[in-house]
PDB file of C-alpha atoms in Angstrom:
ATOM      1  CA  MET T   1     -16.537  23.710  -8.332  1.00 64.00           C
ATOM      2  CA  ALA T   2     -16.963  24.143 -12.073  1.00 79.00           C
ATOM      3  CA  ASP T   3     -20.182  25.400 -13.602  1.00 92.00           C
ATOM      4  CA  THR T   4     -22.135  23.426 -16.179  1.00 96.00           C
ATOM      5  CA  ILE T   5     -22.900  25.439 -19.310  1.00 97.00           C
ATOM      6  CA  ASN T   6     -24.885  24.831 -22.486  1.00 98.00           C
ATOM      7  CA  LEU T   7     -22.980  25.588 -25.694  1.00 97.00           C
ATOM      8  CA  THR T   8     -23.609  25.172 -29.396  1.00 98.00           C
ATOM      9  CA  PHE T   9     -20.732  23.570 -31.301  1.00 98.00           C
ATOM     10  CA  ILE T  10     -20.506  24.277 -35.033  1.00 98.00           C
ATOM     11  CA  ASN T  11     -18.541  21.899 -37.253  1.00 97.00           C
ATOM     12  CA  VAL T  12     -17.061  24.219 -39.886  1.00 96.00           C
ATOM     13  CA  SER T  13     -16.460  21.372 -42.360  1.00 93.00           C
ATOM     14  CA  ASP T  14     -20.178  20.633 -42.836  1.00 95.00           C
ATOM     15  CA  ASP T  15     -21.972  23.456 -40.935  1.00 95.00           C
ATOM     16  CA  SER T  16     -23.618  20.947 -38.601  1.00 97.00           C
ATOM     17  CA  GLU T  17     -24.515  22.119 -35.106  1.00 98.00           C
ATOM     18  CA  MET T  18     -24.848  20.317 -31.801  1.00 98.00           C
ATOM     19  CA  ASP T  19     -26.050  21.669 -28.458  1.00 98.00           C
ATOM     20  CA  VAL T  20     -24.013  20.261 -25.582  1.00 96.00           C
ATOM     21  CA  GLU T  21     -23.951  20.641 -21.808  1.00 97.00           C
ATOM     22  CA  VAL T  22     -20.316  20.788 -20.658  1.00 97.00           C
ATOM     23  CA  SER T  23     -18.288  21.662 -17.579  1.00 97.00           C
ATOM     24  CA  SER T  24     -16.567  25.054 -17.629  1.00 96.00           C
ATOM     25  CA  ASP T  25     -13.313  23.432 -16.466  1.00 97.00           C
ATOM     26  CA  MET T  26     -12.973  21.327 -19.640  1.00 97.00           C
ATOM     27  CA  THR T  27      -9.895  21.958 -21.780  1.00 97.00           C
ATOM     28  CA  ARG T  28      -9.765  22.182 -25.557  1.00 96.00           C
ATOM     29  CA  GLU T  29      -8.258  18.699 -25.665  1.00 96.00           C
ATOM     30  CA  GLU T  30     -11.038  17.211 -23.519  1.00 97.00           C
ATOM     31  CA  LEU T  31     -13.724  18.878 -25.623  1.00 97.00           C
ATOM     32  CA  VAL T  32     -12.201  17.588 -28.871  1.00 97.00           C
ATOM     33  CA  GLU T  33     -11.882  14.064 -27.469  1.00 97.00           C
ATOM     34  CA  ASN T  34     -15.549  14.066 -26.438  1.00 97.00           C
ATOM     35  CA  LEU T  35     -16.720  15.481 -29.783  1.00 97.00           C
ATOM     36  CA  ILE T  36     -14.803  12.703 -31.578  1.00 97.00           C
ATOM     37  CA  GLN T  37     -16.348  10.054 -29.283  1.00 97.00           C
ATOM     38  CA  VAL T  38     -19.886  11.172 -30.138  1.00 96.00           C
ATOM     39  CA  GLU T  39     -18.903  11.296 -33.856  1.00 96.00           C
ATOM     40  CA  PHE T  40     -19.599  15.022 -34.261  1.00 97.00           C
ATOM     41  CA  ILE T  41     -16.099  15.403 -35.727  1.00 97.00           C
ATOM     42  CA  PRO T  42     -13.845  12.701 -37.209  1.00 95.00           C
ATOM     43  CA  PRO T  43     -10.467  11.728 -35.775  1.00 95.00           C
ATOM     44  CA  LEU T  44      -7.635  13.646 -37.415  1.00 93.00           C
ATOM     45  CA  SER T  45      -5.815  11.894 -40.232  1.00 87.00           C
ATOM     46  CA  SER T  46      -2.474  13.709 -39.973  1.00 87.00           C
ATOM     47  CA  GLU T  47      -0.063  14.566 -37.163  1.00 87.00           C
ATOM     48  CA  ASN T  48       0.260  18.024 -38.753  1.00 90.00           C
ATOM     49  CA  GLU T  49      -3.378  18.849 -37.998  1.00 92.00           C
ATOM     50  CA  GLU T  50      -5.266  19.791 -34.871  1.00 93.00           C
ATOM     51  CA  TYR T  51      -8.723  21.050 -34.054  1.00 95.00           C
ATOM     52  CA  GLY T  52      -9.082  24.745 -33.342  1.00 95.00           C
ATOM     53  CA  LEU T  53     -11.995  25.949 -31.216  1.00 97.00           C
ATOM     54  CA  THR T  54     -13.058  29.568 -31.570  1.00 97.00           C
ATOM     55  CA  ILE T  55     -15.673  31.144 -29.334  1.00 96.00           C
ATOM     56  CA  LYS T  56     -17.550  34.016 -30.968  1.00 89.00           C
ATOM     57  CA  GLY T  57     -16.494  37.310 -29.411  1.00 90.00           C
ATOM     58  CA  LYS T  58     -13.979  35.675 -27.060  1.00 92.00           C
ATOM     59  CA  GLY T  59     -11.217  34.255 -29.229  1.00 94.00           C
ATOM     60  CA  GLU T  60      -9.552  30.902 -29.681  1.00 95.00           C
ATOM     61  CA  LEU T  61      -9.317  28.290 -26.951  1.00 95.00           C
ATOM     62  CA  GLY T  62      -5.594  27.541 -26.665  1.00 93.00           C
ATOM     63  CA  GLU T  63      -3.810  24.358 -25.723  1.00 92.00           C
ATOM     64  CA  GLY T  64      -4.588  23.457 -22.113  1.00 94.00           C
ATOM     65  CA  GLN T  65      -6.998  26.383 -21.669  1.00 96.00           C
ATOM     66  CA  THR T  66     -10.395  25.783 -20.122  1.00 96.00           C
ATOM     67  CA  LEU T  67     -13.708  27.289 -21.118  1.00 97.00           C
ATOM     68  CA  ALA T  68     -13.634  29.243 -17.845  1.00 96.00           C
ATOM     69  CA  ASP T  69     -10.269  30.769 -18.837  1.00 96.00           C
ATOM     70  CA  LEU T  70     -12.045  32.514 -21.729  1.00 95.00           C
ATOM     71  CA  ALA T  71     -15.130  33.333 -19.649  1.00 95.00           C
ATOM     72  CA  VAL T  72     -17.313  31.199 -21.921  1.00 96.00           C
ATOM     73  CA  GLN T  73     -20.971  31.458 -20.922  1.00 96.00           C
ATOM     74  CA  ALA T  74     -24.146  29.506 -21.529  1.00 96.00           C
ATOM     75  CA  GLY T  75     -25.450  30.125 -25.028  1.00 96.00           C
ATOM     76  CA  ASP T  76     -22.036  30.840 -26.566  1.00 97.00           C
ATOM     77  CA  ARG T  77     -21.293  29.343 -29.979  1.00 97.00           C
ATOM     78  CA  VAL T  78     -18.063  27.402 -30.513  1.00 97.00           C
ATOM     79  CA  ARG T  79     -16.718  26.914 -34.032  1.00 97.00           C
ATOM     80  CA  ILE T  80     -14.511  23.869 -34.496  1.00 97.00           C
ATOM     81  CA  ALA T  81     -12.253  23.486 -37.521  1.00 96.00           C
ATOM     82  CA  VAL T  82      -9.174  21.544 -38.602  1.00 93.00           C
ATOM     83  CA  VAL T  83      -6.055  23.721 -38.635  1.00 90.00           C
ATOM     84  CA  GLN T  84      -2.448  23.023 -39.611  1.00 84.00           C
ATOM     85  CA  ARG T  85       0.056  22.815 -36.757  1.00 75.00           C
ATOM     86  CA  GLY T  86       3.179  24.965 -36.762  1.00 66.00           C
ATOM     87  CA  GLY T  87       4.936  26.002 -39.939  1.00 54.00           C
ATOM     88  CA  ALA T  88       4.423  24.496 -43.333  1.00 50.00           C
ATOM     89  CA  ALA T  89       6.884  21.895 -44.501  1.00 48.00           C
ATOM     90  CA  HIS T  90       9.424  23.164 -47.000  1.00 45.00           C
ATOM     91  CA  ALA T  91       9.170  21.331 -50.299  1.00 45.00           C
ATOM     92  CA  GLU T  92      12.096  21.035 -52.677  1.00 47.00           C
ATOM     93  CA  ASN T  93      11.527  21.549 -56.370  1.00 44.00           C
ATOM     94  CA  ARG T  94      12.988  18.737 -58.448  1.00 43.00           C
ATOM     95  CA  PHE T  95      13.130  18.689 -62.197  1.00 38.00           C
TER      96      PHE T  95
END
């Protein structure tokens, strides 16, 4: 059975904070979906973007990873920011 933990999410784009009680078996994708639903973060506008979640002192929550996988504990702070996926597109110069 998963533990319930209290975390503080920090939206890097506007420095807003929100305290949330979540299950330790939630994945990055589930967390992002819930944060969008409560309008803490906006839906992404580009397929080349994704939300990155970084837990202070523990690293980045990867695709499919749960909070328990990173040993996230009550009171931890989670920074959420838009990041570019994969490599940058190559642009041609035209004159």
